[in-house]
Coordinates of C-alpha atoms and ligand atoms in Angstrom, one line a residue:
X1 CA 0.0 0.0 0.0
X2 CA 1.2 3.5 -0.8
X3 CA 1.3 6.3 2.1
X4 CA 0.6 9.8 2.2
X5 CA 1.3 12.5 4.7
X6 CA 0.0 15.6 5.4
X7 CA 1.8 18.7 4.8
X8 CA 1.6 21.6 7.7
X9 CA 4.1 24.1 8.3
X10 CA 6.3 23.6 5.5
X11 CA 6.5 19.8 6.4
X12 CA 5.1 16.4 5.4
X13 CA 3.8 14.7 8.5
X14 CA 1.1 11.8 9.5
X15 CA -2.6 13.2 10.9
X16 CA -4.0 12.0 13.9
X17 CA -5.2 8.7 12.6
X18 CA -4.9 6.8 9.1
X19 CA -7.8 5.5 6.5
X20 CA -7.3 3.4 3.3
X21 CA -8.3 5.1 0.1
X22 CA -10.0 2.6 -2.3
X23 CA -9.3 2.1 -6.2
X24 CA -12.9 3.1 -7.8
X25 CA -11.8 0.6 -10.4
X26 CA -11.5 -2.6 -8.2
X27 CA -13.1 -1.8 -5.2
X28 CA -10.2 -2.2 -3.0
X29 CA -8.0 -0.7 -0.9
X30 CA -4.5 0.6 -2.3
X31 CA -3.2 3.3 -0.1
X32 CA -3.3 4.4 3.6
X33 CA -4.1 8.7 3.5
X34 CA -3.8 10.5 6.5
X35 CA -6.4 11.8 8.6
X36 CA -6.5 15.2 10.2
X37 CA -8.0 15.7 12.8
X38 CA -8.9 18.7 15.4
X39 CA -5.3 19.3 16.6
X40 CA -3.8 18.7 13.1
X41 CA -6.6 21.0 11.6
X42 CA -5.5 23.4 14.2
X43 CA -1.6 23.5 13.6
X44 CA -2.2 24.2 9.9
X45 CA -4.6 27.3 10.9
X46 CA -2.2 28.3 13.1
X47 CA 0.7 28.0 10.6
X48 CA -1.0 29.3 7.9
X49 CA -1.9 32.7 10.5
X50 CA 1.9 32.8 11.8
X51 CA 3.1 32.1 7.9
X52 CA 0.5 35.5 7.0
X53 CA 2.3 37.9 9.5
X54 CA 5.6 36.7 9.0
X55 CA 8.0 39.2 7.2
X56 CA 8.8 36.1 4.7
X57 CA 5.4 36.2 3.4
X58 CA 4.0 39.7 4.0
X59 CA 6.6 41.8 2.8
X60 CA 7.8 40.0 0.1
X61 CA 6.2 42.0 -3.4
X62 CA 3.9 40.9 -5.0
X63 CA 6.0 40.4 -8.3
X64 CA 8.0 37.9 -6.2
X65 CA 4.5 35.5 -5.1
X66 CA 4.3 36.1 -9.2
X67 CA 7.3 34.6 -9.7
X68 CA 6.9 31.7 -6.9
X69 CA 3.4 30.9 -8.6
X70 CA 5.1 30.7 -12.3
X71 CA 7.4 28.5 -10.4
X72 CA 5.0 26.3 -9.1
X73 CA 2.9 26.3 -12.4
X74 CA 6.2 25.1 -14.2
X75 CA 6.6 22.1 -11.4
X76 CA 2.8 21.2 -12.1
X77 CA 3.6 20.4 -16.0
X78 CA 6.4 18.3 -15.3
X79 CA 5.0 16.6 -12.8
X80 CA 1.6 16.7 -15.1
X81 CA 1.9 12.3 -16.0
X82 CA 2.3 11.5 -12.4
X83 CA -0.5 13.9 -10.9
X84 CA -2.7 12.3 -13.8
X85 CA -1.7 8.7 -12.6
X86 CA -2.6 9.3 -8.7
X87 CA -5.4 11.2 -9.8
X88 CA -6.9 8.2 -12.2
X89 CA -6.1 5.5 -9.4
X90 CA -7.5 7.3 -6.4
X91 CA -10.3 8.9 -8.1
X92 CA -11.0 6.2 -11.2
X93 CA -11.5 9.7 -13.1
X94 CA -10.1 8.2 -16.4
X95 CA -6.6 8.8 -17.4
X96 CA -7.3 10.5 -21.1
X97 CA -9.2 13.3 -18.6
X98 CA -6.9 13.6 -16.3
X99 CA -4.0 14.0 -18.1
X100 CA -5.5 16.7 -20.4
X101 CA -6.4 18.7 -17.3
X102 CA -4.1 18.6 -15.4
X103 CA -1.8 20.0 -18.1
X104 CA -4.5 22.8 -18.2
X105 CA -4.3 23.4 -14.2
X106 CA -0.9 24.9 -14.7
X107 CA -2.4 27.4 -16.8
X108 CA -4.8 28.5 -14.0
X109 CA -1.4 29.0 -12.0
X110 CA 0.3 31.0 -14.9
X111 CA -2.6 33.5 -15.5
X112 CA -2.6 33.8 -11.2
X113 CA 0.9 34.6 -11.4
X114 CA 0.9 37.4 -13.8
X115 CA -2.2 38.8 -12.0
X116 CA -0.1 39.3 -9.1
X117 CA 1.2 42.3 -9.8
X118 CA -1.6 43.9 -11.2
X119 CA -3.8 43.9 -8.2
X120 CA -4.3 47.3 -8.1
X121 CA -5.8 50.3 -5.0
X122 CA -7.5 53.5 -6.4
X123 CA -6.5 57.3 -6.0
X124 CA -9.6 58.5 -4.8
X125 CA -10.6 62.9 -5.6
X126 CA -11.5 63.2 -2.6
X127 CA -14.0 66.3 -2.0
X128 CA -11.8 67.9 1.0
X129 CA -9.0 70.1 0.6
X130 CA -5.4 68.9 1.9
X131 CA -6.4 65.2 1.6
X132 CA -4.7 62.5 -0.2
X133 CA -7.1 59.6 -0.5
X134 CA -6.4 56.2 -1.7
X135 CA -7.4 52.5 -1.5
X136 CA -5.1 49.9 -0.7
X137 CA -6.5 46.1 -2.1
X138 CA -4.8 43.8 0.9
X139 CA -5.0 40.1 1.6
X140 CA -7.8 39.0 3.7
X141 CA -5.6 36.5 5.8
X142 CA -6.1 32.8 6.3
X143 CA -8.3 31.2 3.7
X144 CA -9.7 27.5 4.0
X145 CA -10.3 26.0 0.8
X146 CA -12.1 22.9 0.6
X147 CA -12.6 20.9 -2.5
X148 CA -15.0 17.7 -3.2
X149 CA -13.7 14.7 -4.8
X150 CA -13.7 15.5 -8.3
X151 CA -11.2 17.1 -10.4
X152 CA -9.4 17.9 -7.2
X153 CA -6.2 19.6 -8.3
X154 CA -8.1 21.9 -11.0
X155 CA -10.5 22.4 -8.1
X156 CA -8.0 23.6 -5.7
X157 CA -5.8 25.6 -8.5
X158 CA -8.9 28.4 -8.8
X159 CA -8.9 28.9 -5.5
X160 CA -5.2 28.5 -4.2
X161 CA -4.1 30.7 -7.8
X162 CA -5.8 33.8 -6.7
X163 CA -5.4 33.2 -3.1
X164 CA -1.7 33.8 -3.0
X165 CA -1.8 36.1 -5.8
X166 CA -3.5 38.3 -3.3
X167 CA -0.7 37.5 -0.4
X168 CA -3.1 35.3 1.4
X169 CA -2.2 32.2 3.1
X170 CA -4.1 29.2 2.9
X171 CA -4.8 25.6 4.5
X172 CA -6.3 23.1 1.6
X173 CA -8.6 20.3 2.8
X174 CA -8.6 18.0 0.5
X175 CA -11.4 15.2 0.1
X176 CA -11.5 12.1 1.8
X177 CA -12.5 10.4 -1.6
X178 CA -9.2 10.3 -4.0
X179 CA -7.0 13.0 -1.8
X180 CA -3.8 11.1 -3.5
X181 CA -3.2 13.9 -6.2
X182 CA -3.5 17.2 -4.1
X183 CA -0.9 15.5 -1.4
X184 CA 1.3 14.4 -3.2
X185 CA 0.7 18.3 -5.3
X186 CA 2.2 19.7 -1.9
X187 CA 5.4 18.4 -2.9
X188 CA 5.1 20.7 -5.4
X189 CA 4.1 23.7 -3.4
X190 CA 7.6 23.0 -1.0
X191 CA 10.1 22.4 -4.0
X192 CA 8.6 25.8 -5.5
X193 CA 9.9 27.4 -2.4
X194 CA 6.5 28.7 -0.9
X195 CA 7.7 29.5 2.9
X196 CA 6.9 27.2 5.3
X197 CA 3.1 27.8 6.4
X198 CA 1.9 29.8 3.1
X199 CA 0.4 26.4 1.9
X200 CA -0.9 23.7 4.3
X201 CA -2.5 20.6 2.5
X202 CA -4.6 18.5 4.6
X203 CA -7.3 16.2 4.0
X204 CA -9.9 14.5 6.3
X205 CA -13.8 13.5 7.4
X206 CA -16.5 16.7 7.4
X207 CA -16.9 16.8 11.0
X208 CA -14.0 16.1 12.5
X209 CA -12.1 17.8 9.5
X210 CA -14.1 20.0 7.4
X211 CA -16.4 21.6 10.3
X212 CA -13.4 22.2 12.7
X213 CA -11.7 24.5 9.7
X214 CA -14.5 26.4 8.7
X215 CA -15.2 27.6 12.2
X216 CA -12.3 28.3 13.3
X217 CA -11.2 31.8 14.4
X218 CA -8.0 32.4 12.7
X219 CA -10.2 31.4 9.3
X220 CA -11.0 34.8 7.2
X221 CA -12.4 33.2 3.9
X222 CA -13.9 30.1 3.1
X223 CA -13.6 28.7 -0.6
X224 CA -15.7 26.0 -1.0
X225 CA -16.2 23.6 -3.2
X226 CA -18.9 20.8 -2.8
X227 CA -22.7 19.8 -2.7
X228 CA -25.6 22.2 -1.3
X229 CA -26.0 20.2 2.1
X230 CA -22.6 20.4 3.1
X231 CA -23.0 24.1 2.4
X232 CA -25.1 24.7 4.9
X233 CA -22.9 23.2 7.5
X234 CA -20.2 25.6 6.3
X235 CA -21.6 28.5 6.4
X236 CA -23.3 27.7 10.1
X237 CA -19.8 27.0 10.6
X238 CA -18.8 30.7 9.4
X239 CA -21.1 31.7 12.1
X240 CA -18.4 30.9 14.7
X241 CA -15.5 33.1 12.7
X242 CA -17.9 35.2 10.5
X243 CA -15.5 34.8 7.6
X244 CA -16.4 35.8 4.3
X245 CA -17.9 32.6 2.1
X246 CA -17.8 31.6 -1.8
X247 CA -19.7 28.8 -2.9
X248 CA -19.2 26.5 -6.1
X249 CA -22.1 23.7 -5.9
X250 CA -23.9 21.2 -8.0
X251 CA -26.2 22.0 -10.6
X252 CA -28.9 21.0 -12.9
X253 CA -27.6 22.3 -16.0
X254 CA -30.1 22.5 -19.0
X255 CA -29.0 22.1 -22.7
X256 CA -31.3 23.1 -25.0
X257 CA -31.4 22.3 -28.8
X258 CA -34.0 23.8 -31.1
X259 CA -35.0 22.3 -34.6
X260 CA -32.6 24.1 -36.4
X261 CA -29.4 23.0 -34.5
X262 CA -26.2 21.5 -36.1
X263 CA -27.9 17.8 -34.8
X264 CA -24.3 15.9 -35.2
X265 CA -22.4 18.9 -33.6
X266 CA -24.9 19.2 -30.6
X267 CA -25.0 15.6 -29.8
X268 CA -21.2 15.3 -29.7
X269 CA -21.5 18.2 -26.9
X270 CA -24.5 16.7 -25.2
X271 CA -22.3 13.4 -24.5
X272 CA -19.5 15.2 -23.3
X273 CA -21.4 17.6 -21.4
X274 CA -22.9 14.4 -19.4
X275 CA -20.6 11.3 -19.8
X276 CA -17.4 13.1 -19.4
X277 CA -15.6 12.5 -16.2
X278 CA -18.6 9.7 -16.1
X279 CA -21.0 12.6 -15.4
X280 CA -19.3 13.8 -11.9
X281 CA -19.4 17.2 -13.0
X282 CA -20.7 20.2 -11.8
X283 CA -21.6 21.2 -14.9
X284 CA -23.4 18.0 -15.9
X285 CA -25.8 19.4 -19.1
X286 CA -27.9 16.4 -17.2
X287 CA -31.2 17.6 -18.6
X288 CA -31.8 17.6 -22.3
X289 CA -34.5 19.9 -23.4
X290 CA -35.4 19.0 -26.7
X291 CA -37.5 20.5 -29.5
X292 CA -40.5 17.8 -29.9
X293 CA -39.8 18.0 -33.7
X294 CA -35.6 16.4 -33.7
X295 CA -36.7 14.3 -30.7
X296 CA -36.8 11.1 -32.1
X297 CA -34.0 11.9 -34.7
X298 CA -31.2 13.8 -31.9
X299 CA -32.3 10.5 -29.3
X300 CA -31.5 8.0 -32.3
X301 CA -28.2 9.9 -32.4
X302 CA -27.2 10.1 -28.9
X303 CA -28.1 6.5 -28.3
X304 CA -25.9 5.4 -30.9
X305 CA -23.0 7.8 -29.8
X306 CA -23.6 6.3 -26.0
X307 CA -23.7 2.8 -27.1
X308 CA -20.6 3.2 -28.6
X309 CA -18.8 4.2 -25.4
X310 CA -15.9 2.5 -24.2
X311 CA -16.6 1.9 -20.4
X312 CA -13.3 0.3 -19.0
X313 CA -10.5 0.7 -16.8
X314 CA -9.9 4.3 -15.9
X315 CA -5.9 3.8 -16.5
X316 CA -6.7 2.4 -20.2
X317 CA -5.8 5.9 -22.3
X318 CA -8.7 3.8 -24.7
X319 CA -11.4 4.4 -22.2
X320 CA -13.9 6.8 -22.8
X321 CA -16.2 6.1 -19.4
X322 CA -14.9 4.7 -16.3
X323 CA -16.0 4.2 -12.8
X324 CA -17.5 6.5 -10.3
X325 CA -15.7 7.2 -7.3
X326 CA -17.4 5.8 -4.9
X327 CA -20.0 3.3 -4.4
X328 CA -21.3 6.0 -2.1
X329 CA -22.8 7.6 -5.2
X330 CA -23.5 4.5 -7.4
X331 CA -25.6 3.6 -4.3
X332 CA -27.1 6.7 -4.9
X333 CA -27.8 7.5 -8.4
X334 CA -29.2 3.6 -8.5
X335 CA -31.8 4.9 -5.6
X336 CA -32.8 7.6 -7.7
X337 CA -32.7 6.0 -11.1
X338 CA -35.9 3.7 -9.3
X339 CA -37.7 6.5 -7.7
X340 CA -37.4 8.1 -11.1
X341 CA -39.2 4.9 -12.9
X342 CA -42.1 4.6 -10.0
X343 CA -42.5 8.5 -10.7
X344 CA -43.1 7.8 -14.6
X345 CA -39.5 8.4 -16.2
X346 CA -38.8 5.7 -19.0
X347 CA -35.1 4.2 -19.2
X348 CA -34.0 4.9 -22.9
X349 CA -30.5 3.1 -22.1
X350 CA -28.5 1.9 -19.6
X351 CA -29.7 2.3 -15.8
X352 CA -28.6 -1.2 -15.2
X353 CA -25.8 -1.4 -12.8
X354 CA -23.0 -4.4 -13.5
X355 CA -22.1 -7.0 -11.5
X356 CA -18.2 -7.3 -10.9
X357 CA -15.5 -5.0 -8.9
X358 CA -15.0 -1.7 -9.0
X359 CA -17.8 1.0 -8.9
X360 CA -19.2 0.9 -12.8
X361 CA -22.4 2.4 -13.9
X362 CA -23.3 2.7 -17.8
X363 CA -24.2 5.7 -19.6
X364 CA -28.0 6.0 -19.3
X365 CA -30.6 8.2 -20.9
X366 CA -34.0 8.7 -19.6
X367 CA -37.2 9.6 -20.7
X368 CA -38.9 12.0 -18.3
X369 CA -41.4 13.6 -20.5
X370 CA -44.3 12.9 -18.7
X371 CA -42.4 12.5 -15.1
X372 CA -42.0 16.5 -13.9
X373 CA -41.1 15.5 -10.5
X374 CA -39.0 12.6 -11.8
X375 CA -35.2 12.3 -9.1
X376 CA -33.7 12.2 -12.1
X377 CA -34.9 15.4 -13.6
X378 CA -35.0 17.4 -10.6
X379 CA -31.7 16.1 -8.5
X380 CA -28.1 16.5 -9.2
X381 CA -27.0 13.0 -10.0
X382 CA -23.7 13.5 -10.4
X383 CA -23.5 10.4 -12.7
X384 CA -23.4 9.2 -16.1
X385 CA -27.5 9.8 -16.2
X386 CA -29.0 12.1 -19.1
X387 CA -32.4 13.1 -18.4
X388 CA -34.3 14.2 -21.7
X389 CA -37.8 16.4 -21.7
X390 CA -39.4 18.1 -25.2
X391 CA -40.6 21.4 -25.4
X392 CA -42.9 23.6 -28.6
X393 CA -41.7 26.6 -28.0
X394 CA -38.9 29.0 -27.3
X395 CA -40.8 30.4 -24.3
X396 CA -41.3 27.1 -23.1
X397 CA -37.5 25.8 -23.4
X398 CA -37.0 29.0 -21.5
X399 CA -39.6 28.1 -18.7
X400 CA -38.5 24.5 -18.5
X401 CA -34.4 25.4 -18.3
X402 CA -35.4 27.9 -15.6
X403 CA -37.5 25.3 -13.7
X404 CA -35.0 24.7 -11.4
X405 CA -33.4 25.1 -7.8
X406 CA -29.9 25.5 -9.2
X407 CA -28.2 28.1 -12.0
X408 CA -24.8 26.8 -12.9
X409 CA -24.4 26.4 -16.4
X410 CA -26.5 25.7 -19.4
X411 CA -26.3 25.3 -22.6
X412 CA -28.2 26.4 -26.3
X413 CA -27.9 25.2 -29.3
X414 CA -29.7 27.1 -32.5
X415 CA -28.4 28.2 -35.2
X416 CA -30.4 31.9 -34.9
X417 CA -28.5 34.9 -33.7
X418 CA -31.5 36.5 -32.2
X419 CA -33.1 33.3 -30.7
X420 CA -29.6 32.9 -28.9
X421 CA -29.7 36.3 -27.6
X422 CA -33.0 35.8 -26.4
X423 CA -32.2 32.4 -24.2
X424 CA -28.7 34.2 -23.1
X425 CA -30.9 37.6 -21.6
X426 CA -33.6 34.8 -20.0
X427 CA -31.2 32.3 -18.6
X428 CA -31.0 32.0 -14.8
X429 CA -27.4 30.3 -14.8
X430 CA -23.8 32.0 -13.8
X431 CA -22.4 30.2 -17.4
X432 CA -24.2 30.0 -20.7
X433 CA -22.8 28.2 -23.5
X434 CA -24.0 28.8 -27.3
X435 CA -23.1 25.9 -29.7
X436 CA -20.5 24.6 -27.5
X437 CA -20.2 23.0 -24.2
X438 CA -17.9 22.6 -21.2
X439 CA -15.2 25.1 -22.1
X440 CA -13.5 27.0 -18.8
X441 CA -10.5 29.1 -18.9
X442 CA -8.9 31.1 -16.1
X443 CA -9.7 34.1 -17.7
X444 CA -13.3 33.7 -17.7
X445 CA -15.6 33.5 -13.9
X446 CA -17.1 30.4 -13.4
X447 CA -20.0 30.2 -10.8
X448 CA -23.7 30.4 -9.7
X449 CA -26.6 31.5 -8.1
X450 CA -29.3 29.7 -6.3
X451 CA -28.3 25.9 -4.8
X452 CA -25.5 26.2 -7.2
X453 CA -24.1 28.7 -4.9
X454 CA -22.6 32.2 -4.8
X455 CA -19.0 34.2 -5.4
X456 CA -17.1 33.8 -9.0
X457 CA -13.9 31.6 -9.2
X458 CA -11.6 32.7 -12.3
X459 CA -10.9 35.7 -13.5
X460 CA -9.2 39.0 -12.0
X461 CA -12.3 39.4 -10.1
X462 CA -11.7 36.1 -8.4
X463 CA -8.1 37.5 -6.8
X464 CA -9.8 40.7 -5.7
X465 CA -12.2 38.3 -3.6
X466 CA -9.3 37.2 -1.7
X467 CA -8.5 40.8 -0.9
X468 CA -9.8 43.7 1.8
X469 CA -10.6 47.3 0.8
X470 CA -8.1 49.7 3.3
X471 CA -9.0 53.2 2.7
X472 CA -5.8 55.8 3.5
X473 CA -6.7 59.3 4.4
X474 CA -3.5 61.5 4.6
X475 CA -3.5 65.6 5.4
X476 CA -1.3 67.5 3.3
X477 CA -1.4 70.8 5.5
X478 CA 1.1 71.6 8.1
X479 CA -1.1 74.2 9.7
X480 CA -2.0 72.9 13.2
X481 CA -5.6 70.9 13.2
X482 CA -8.1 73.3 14.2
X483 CA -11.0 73.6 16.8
X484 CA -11.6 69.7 17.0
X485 CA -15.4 70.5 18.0
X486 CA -16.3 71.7 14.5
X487 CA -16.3 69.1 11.9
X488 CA -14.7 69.7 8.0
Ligands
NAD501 P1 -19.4 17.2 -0.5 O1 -20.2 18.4 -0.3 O2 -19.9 15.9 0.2 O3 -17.9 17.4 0.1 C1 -17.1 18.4 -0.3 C2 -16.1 18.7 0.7 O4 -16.7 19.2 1.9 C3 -15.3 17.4 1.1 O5 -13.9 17.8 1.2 C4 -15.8 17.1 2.4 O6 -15.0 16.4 3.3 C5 -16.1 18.5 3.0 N1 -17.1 18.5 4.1 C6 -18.0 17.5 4.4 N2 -18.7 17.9 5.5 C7 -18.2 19.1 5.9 C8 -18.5 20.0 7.0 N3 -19.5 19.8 7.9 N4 -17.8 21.2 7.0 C9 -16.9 21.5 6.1 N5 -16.5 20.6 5.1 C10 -17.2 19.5 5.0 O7 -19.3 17.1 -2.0 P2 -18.9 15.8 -2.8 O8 -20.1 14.9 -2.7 O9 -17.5 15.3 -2.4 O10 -18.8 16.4 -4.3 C11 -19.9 16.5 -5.1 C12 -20.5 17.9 -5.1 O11 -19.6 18.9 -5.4 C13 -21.6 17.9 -6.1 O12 -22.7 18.6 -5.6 C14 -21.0 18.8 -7.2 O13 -21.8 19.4 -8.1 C15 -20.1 19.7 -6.4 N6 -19.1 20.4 -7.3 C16 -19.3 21.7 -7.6 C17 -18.3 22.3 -8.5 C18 -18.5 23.8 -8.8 O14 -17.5 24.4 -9.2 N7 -19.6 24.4 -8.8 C19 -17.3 21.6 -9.0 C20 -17.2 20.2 -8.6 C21 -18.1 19.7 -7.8

């Protein structure tokens, strides 16, 4: 069995007690992670506060965290095959995915790095004589920034990126599902030359882990990544240290296609918007709003395309679907695929799941044109589960994409300019896609509103996020201050 440490303080140590990771892909166990606990949560709060006031960190300019993050960025393509390798075995997210982004993560650190620099205060004109006025943008201090079990190292770059671009320190807890590639990504962090404390990578269980960090006192942001029910704990936990709180949850996304969409072209971005990374992705486009007229002909497609999938071993570079994570959430989408049935909703494909090891589910479609209230319509599955309705017309695409809790991303596919600016205005989602799918970039903010959450990651304004608003006032006179009793 492989071991992983911790890494606090600017060194690689064991947590309070161990646990075994499992391989998604066989079911069994194949390394022993560490587990933090309260006392190890607490040293890397309280390193990550002493590493924030330390001259080391605090006065260094912010060209030279620039140059540390470049640095790091660098380390992170190198190191791109073997991050990719952890990252398939502990998560069974397959290896073609992996390795793709993870080369991409390092481009999250490159953009953070030149942002550095550019984080910028104001000179205000103030409306008082013998006053210089400015703003000063400064870090906000110790951030927590907790990330679920997918896509844990792209997860973690658009928070820790703009983090220490602002000159904030930070204490990463890692999931308990697949932590393998962000541990082993602190080695990273130290051979970059962070000082010790900056960067403090932990993983661990929600409430002996997750709820001690996000409570604590010395905590002044919480970046978190996750599902809608463990948000709630956080931000009762942000009660306790009333630190500021960004939210990146689930979703619901719709992906609309009109008659007069590229058919072909749409369907290849349907099954990547829901079968890639076996459909554990935030921005899932897991319901399918259809046109009634290309019903028949886009489902004849899909079903082909899906049926054509290679479901296999996530390590095989040939496989195009692998295994969920856990069997957690295969216990899960299962429960809801059968709910989904009893309320109406017709299996199209798939919805079987397979006997043998490891934590398999095929790509499934549903039906749920006469089942409204179907699980699978309604809940985020975060699974390889497409759930199709039809609609007449634009108004009623538009009603059905909005019926919904969540507002991540969505998707529209037409081929009319003024149709598309029509679904862009009356979309309630943070992303909207037109004739594509999936894309991110560091320059562009990612986010949501409603279940799906609050606060943009990427982007400039995600590093401003991470900083505090001082406002200078400085007299110019020399003449003595005058009667203090009447106000100027
Ligand atoms: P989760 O909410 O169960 O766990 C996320 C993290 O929170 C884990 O590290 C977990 O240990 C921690 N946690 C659990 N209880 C906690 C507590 N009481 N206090 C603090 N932390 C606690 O999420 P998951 O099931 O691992 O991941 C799937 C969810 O993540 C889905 O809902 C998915 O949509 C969402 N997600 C969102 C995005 C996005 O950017 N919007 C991206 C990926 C995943």
């Amino acid at each position: 069995m492989e071991r992983f440490q911790l890494y606090i303080n600017g060194a690689f140590v064991d947590g309070s007690a161990r646990f075994d990771s499992l391989d998604p892909a066989t079911g069994s166990p194949w390394a022993e992670m560490p587990e933090a606990r309260e006392a190890d949560v607490n040293r890397a709060v309280e390193a990550a506060h002493a590493a924030f006031l330390s001259p080391g960190w605090a006065n260094m300019t912010a060209t030279a965290r620039g140059k540390l993050l470049y640095r790091l960025a660098d380390l992170v393509q190198e190191a791109a095959p073997r991050l990719a390798a952890l990252e398939t075995r502990d998560t069974g997210k397959i290896i073609r995915e992996t390795s793709a982004q993870i080369a991409y993560v390092a481009e999250y650190y490159r953009y953070y790095a030149g942002l550095a620099d550019k984080i910028e205060g104001a000179h205000l004109p103030i409306d008082k004589p013998d006053m210089e006025v400015w703003t000063r943008r400064e870090p906000v201090g110790v951030v927590a920034a907790i990330v679920p079990w997918n896509s844990q190292l792209f997860l973690s770059a658009v928070k820790l990126g703009p983090a220490l671009a602002a000159g904030c320190t930070v204490v990463v807890k890692a999931s308990e599902d697949g932590p393998a590639p962000l541990l082993e990504f602190a080695k990273l962090v130290h051979q970059a030359g962070f000082p010790a404390g900056v960067v403090n990578i932990i993983t661990g269980f929600g409430p002996k882990c997750g709820a001690v960090l996000t409570s604590h006192p010395r905590v002044a942001h919480i970046a978190f990544t996750g599902g809608p029910e463990t948000a709630r704990h956080v931000v009762r936990g942000s009660a306790e240290n009333l630190a500021k709180v960004s939210l990146e949850l689930g979703g619901k996304s719709p992906f609309i296609v009109f008659e007069d969409a590229d058919l072909e072209s749409a369907a290849n971005a349907q099954i990547s918007g829901i079968f890639a990374a076996t459909g554990q992705s935030c921005v899932a486009g897991s319901r399918l709003l259809v046109q009634a007229s290309v019903k028949d002909r886009l489902l004849a497609i899909l079903k082909a395309k899906a049926e054509a999938i290679k479901v296999s071993a996530p390590d095989d570079m040939a496989t195009e679907v692998g295994p969920l994570c856990t069997k957690r959430q295969r216990d899960a989408i299962v429960a809801a695929l059968e709910a989904s049935i009893v309320a109406g909703a017709q299996v199209v494909m798939g919805g079987v799941c397979p006997n043998g090891a490891g934590f398999y589910f095929p790509p499934t479609i549903m039906d749920c044109s006469g089942a409204p209230e179907a699980d699978c319509l309604r809940r985020e599955m975060f699974g390889p589960v497409l759930s199709v309705v039809s609609f007449e017309t634009e108004a009623e695409a538009l009603a059905l994409a909005n019926d919904t809790e969540f507002g991540l991303a969505s998707g529209v596919f037409t081929k009319s300019l003024t149709r598309a600016h029509r679904m862009i205005r009356g979309i309630r989602a943070g992303i909207v896609w037109v004739n594509t799918y999936r894309v991110v970039s560091p320059i562009a903010p990612f986010g949501g509103h409603g279940l799906s959450g609050h606060g943009r990651e990427g982007g400039l304004a995600a590093a401003l996020d991470y900083t505090t608003v001082k406002t200078v006032w400085l007299r110019t006179s020399d003449d003595p201050i005058p009667d203090p009793f009447v106000m100027r």
